[in-house]
mmCIF file with all atom_site columns, C-alpha atoms in Angstrom:
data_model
loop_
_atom_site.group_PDB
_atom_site.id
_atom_site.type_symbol
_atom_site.label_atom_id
_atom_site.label_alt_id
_atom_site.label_comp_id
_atom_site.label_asym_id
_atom_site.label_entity_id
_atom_site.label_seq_id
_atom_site.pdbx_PDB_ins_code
_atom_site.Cartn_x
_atom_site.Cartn_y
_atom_site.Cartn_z
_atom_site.occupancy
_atom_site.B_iso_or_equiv
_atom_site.pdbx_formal_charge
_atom_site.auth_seq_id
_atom_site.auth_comp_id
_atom_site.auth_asym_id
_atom_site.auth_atom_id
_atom_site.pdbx_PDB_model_num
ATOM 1  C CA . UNK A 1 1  ? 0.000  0.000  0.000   1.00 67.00 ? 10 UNK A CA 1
ATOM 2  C CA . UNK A 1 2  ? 1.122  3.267  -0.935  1.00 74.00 ? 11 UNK A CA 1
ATOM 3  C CA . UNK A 1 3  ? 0.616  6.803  0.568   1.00 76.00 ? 12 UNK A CA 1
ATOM 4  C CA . UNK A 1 4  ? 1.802  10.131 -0.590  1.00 79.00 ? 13 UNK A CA 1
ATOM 5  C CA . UNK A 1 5  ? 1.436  12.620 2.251   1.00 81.00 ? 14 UNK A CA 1
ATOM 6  C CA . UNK A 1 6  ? 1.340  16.312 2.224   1.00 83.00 ? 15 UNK A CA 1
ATOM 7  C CA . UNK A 1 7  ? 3.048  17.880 5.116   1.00 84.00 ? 16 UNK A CA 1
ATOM 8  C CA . UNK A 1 8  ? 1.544  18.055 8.738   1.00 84.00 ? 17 UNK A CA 1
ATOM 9  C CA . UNK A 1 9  ? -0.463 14.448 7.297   1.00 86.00 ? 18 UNK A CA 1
ATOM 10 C CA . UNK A 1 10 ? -1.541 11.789 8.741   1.00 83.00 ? 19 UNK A CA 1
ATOM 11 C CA . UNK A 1 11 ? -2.282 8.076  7.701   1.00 82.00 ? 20 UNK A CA 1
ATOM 12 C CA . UNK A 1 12 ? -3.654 5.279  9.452   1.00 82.00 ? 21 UNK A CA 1
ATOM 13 C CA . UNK A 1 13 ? -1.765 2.607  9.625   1.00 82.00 ? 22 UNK A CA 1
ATOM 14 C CA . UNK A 1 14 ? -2.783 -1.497 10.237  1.00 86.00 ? 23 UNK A CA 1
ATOM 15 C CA . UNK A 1 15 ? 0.623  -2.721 8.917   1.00 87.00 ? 24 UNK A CA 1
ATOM 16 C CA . UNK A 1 16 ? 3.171  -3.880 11.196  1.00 90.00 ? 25 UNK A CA 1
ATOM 17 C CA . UNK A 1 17 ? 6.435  -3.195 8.893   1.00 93.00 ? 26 UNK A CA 1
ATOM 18 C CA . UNK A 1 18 ? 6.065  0.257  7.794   1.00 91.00 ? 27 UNK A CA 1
ATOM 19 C CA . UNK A 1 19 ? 8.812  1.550  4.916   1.00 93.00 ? 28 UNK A CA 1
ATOM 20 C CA . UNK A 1 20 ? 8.776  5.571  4.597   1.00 91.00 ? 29 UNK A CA 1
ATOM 21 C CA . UNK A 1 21 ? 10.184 6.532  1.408   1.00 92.00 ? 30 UNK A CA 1
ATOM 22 C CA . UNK A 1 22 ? 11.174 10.127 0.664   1.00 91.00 ? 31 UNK A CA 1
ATOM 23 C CA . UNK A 1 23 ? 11.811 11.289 -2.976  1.00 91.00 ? 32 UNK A CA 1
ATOM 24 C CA . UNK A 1 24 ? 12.526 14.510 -4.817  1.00 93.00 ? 33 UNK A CA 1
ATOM 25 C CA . UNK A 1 25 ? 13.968 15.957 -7.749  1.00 93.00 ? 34 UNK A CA 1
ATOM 26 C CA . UNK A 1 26 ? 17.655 17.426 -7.013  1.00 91.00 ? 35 UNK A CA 1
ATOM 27 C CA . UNK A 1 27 ? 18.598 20.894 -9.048  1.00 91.00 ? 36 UNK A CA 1
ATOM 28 C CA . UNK A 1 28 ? 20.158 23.907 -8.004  1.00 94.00 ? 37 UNK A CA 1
ATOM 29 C CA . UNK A 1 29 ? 18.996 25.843 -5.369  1.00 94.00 ? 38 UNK A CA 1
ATOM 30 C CA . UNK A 1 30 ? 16.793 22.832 -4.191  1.00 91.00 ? 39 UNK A CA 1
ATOM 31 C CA . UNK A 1 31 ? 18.125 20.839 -0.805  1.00 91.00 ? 40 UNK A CA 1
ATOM 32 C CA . UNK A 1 32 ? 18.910 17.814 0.079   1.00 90.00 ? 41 UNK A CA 1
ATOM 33 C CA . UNK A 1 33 ? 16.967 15.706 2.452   1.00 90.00 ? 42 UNK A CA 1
ATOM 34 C CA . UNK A 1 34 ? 17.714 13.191 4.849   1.00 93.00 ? 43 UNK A CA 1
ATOM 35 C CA . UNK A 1 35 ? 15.180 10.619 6.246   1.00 93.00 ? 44 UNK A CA 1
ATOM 36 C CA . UNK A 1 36 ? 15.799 9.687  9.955   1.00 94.00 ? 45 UNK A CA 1
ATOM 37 C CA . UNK A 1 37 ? 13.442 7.750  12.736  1.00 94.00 ? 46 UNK A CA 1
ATOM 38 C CA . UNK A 1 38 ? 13.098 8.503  16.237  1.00 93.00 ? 47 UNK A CA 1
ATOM 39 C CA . UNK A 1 39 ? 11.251 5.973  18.474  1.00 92.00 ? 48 UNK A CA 1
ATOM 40 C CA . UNK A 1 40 ? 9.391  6.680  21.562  1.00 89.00 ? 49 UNK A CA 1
ATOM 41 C CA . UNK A 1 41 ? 8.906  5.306  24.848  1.00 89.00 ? 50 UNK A CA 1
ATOM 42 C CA . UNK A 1 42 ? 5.586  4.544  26.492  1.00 90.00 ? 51 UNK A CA 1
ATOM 43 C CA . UNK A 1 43 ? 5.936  8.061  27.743  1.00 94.00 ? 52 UNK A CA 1
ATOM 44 C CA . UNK A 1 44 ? 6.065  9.597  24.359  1.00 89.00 ? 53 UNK A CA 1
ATOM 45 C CA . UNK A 1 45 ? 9.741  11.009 24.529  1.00 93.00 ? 54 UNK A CA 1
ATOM 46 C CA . UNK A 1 46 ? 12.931 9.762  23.080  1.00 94.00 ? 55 UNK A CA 1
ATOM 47 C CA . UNK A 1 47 ? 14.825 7.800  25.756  1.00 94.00 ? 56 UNK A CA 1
ATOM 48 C CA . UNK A 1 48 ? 18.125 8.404  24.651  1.00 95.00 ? 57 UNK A CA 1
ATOM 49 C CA . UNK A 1 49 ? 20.499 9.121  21.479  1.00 95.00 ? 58 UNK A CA 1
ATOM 50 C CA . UNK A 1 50 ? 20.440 5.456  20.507  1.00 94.00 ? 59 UNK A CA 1
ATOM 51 C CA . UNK A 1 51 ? 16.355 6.303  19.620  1.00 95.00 ? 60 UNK A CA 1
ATOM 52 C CA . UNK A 1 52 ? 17.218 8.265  16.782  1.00 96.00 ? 61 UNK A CA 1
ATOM 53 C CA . UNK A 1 53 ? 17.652 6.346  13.586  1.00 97.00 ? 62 UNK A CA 1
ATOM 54 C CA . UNK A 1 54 ? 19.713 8.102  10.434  1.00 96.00 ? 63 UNK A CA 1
ATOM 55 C CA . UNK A 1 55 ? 22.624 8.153  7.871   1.00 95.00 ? 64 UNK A CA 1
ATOM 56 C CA . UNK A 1 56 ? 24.706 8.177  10.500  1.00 95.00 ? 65 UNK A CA 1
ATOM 57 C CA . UNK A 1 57 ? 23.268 5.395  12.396  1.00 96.00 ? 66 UNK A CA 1
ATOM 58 C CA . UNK A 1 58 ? 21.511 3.173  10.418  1.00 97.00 ? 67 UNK A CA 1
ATOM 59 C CA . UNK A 1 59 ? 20.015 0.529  12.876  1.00 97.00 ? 68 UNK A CA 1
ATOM 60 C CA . UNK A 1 60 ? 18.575 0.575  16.101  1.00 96.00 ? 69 UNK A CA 1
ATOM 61 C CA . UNK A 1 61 ? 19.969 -1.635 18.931  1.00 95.00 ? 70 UNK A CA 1
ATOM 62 C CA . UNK A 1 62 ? 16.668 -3.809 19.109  1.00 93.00 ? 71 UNK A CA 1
ATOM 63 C CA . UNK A 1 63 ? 16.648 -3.896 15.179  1.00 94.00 ? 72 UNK A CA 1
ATOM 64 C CA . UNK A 1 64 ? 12.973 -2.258 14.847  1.00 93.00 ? 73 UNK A CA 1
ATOM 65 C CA . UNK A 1 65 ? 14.296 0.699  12.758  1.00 96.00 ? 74 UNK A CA 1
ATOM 66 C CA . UNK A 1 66 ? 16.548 0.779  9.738   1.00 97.00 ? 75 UNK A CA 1
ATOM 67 C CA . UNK A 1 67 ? 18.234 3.330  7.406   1.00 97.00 ? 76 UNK A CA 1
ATOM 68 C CA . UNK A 1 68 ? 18.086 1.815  4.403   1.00 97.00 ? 77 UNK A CA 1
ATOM 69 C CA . UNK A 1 69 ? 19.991 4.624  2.240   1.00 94.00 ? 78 UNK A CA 1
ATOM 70 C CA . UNK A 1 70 ? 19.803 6.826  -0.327  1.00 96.00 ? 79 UNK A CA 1
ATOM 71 C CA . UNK A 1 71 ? 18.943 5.582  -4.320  1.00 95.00 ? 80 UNK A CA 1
ATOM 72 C CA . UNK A 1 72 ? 18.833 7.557  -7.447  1.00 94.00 ? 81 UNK A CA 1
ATOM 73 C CA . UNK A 1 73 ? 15.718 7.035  -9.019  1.00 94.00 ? 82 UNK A CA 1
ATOM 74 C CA . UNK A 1 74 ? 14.433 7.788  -12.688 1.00 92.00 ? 83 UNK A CA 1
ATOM 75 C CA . UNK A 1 75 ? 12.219 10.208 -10.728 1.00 86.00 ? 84 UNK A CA 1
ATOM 76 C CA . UNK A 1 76 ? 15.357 11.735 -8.704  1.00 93.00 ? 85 UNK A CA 1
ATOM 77 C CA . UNK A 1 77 ? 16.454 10.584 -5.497  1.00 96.00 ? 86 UNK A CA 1
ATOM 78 C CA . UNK A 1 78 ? 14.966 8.941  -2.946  1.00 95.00 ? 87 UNK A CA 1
ATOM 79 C CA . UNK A 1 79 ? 15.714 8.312  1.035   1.00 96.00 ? 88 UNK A CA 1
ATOM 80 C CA . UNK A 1 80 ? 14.237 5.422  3.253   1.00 96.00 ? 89 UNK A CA 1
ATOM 81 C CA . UNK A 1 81 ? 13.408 4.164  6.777   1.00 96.00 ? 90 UNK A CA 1
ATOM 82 C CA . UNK A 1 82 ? 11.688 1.184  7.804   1.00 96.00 ? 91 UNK A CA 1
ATOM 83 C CA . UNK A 1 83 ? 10.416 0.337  11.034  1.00 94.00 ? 92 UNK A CA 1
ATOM 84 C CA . UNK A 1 84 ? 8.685  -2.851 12.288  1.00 93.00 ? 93 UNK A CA 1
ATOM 85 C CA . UNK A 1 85 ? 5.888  -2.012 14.506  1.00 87.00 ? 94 UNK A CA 1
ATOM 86 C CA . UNK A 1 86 ? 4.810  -5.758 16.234  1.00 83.00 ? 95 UNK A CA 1
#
């Protein structure tokens, strides 16, 4: 299933692996974007630095978020995470 969301979005979700894909069209003048993840606690918060998922690091201890990297595309470039939520 597929979902393109506009900004401040939300979508419903039943899955249990979720993969969030990013893509846009590089040129000049237009940035680039990194994807990231940051997992929460029952409390709501990030518990610590190791909760934030990115380019930088790619997996999270318990292996329920991944960086999967950036891919040119024929539509431009894209950037993913994936999470699994069971």
């Amino acid at each position: 299933m597929t979902h393109a969301m506009l900004k401040g979005s939300n979508v419903p979700l039943k899955a249990t692996t979720v993969r969030a894909v990013v893509r846009w069209t590089p040129g000049q003048g237009v940035p680039d974007v990194d994807a990231s993840a940051l997992l929460l606690g029952l409390d709501g918060r990030v518990r610590s630095d190791e909760d934030f998922v990115f380019y930088n690091q790619p997996r999270h201890p318990s292996g329920k978020a991944r960086w999967l990297g950036k891919k040119r595309v024929t539509e431009g470039l894209t950037d993913t995470i994936q999470t699994d939520l069971a």
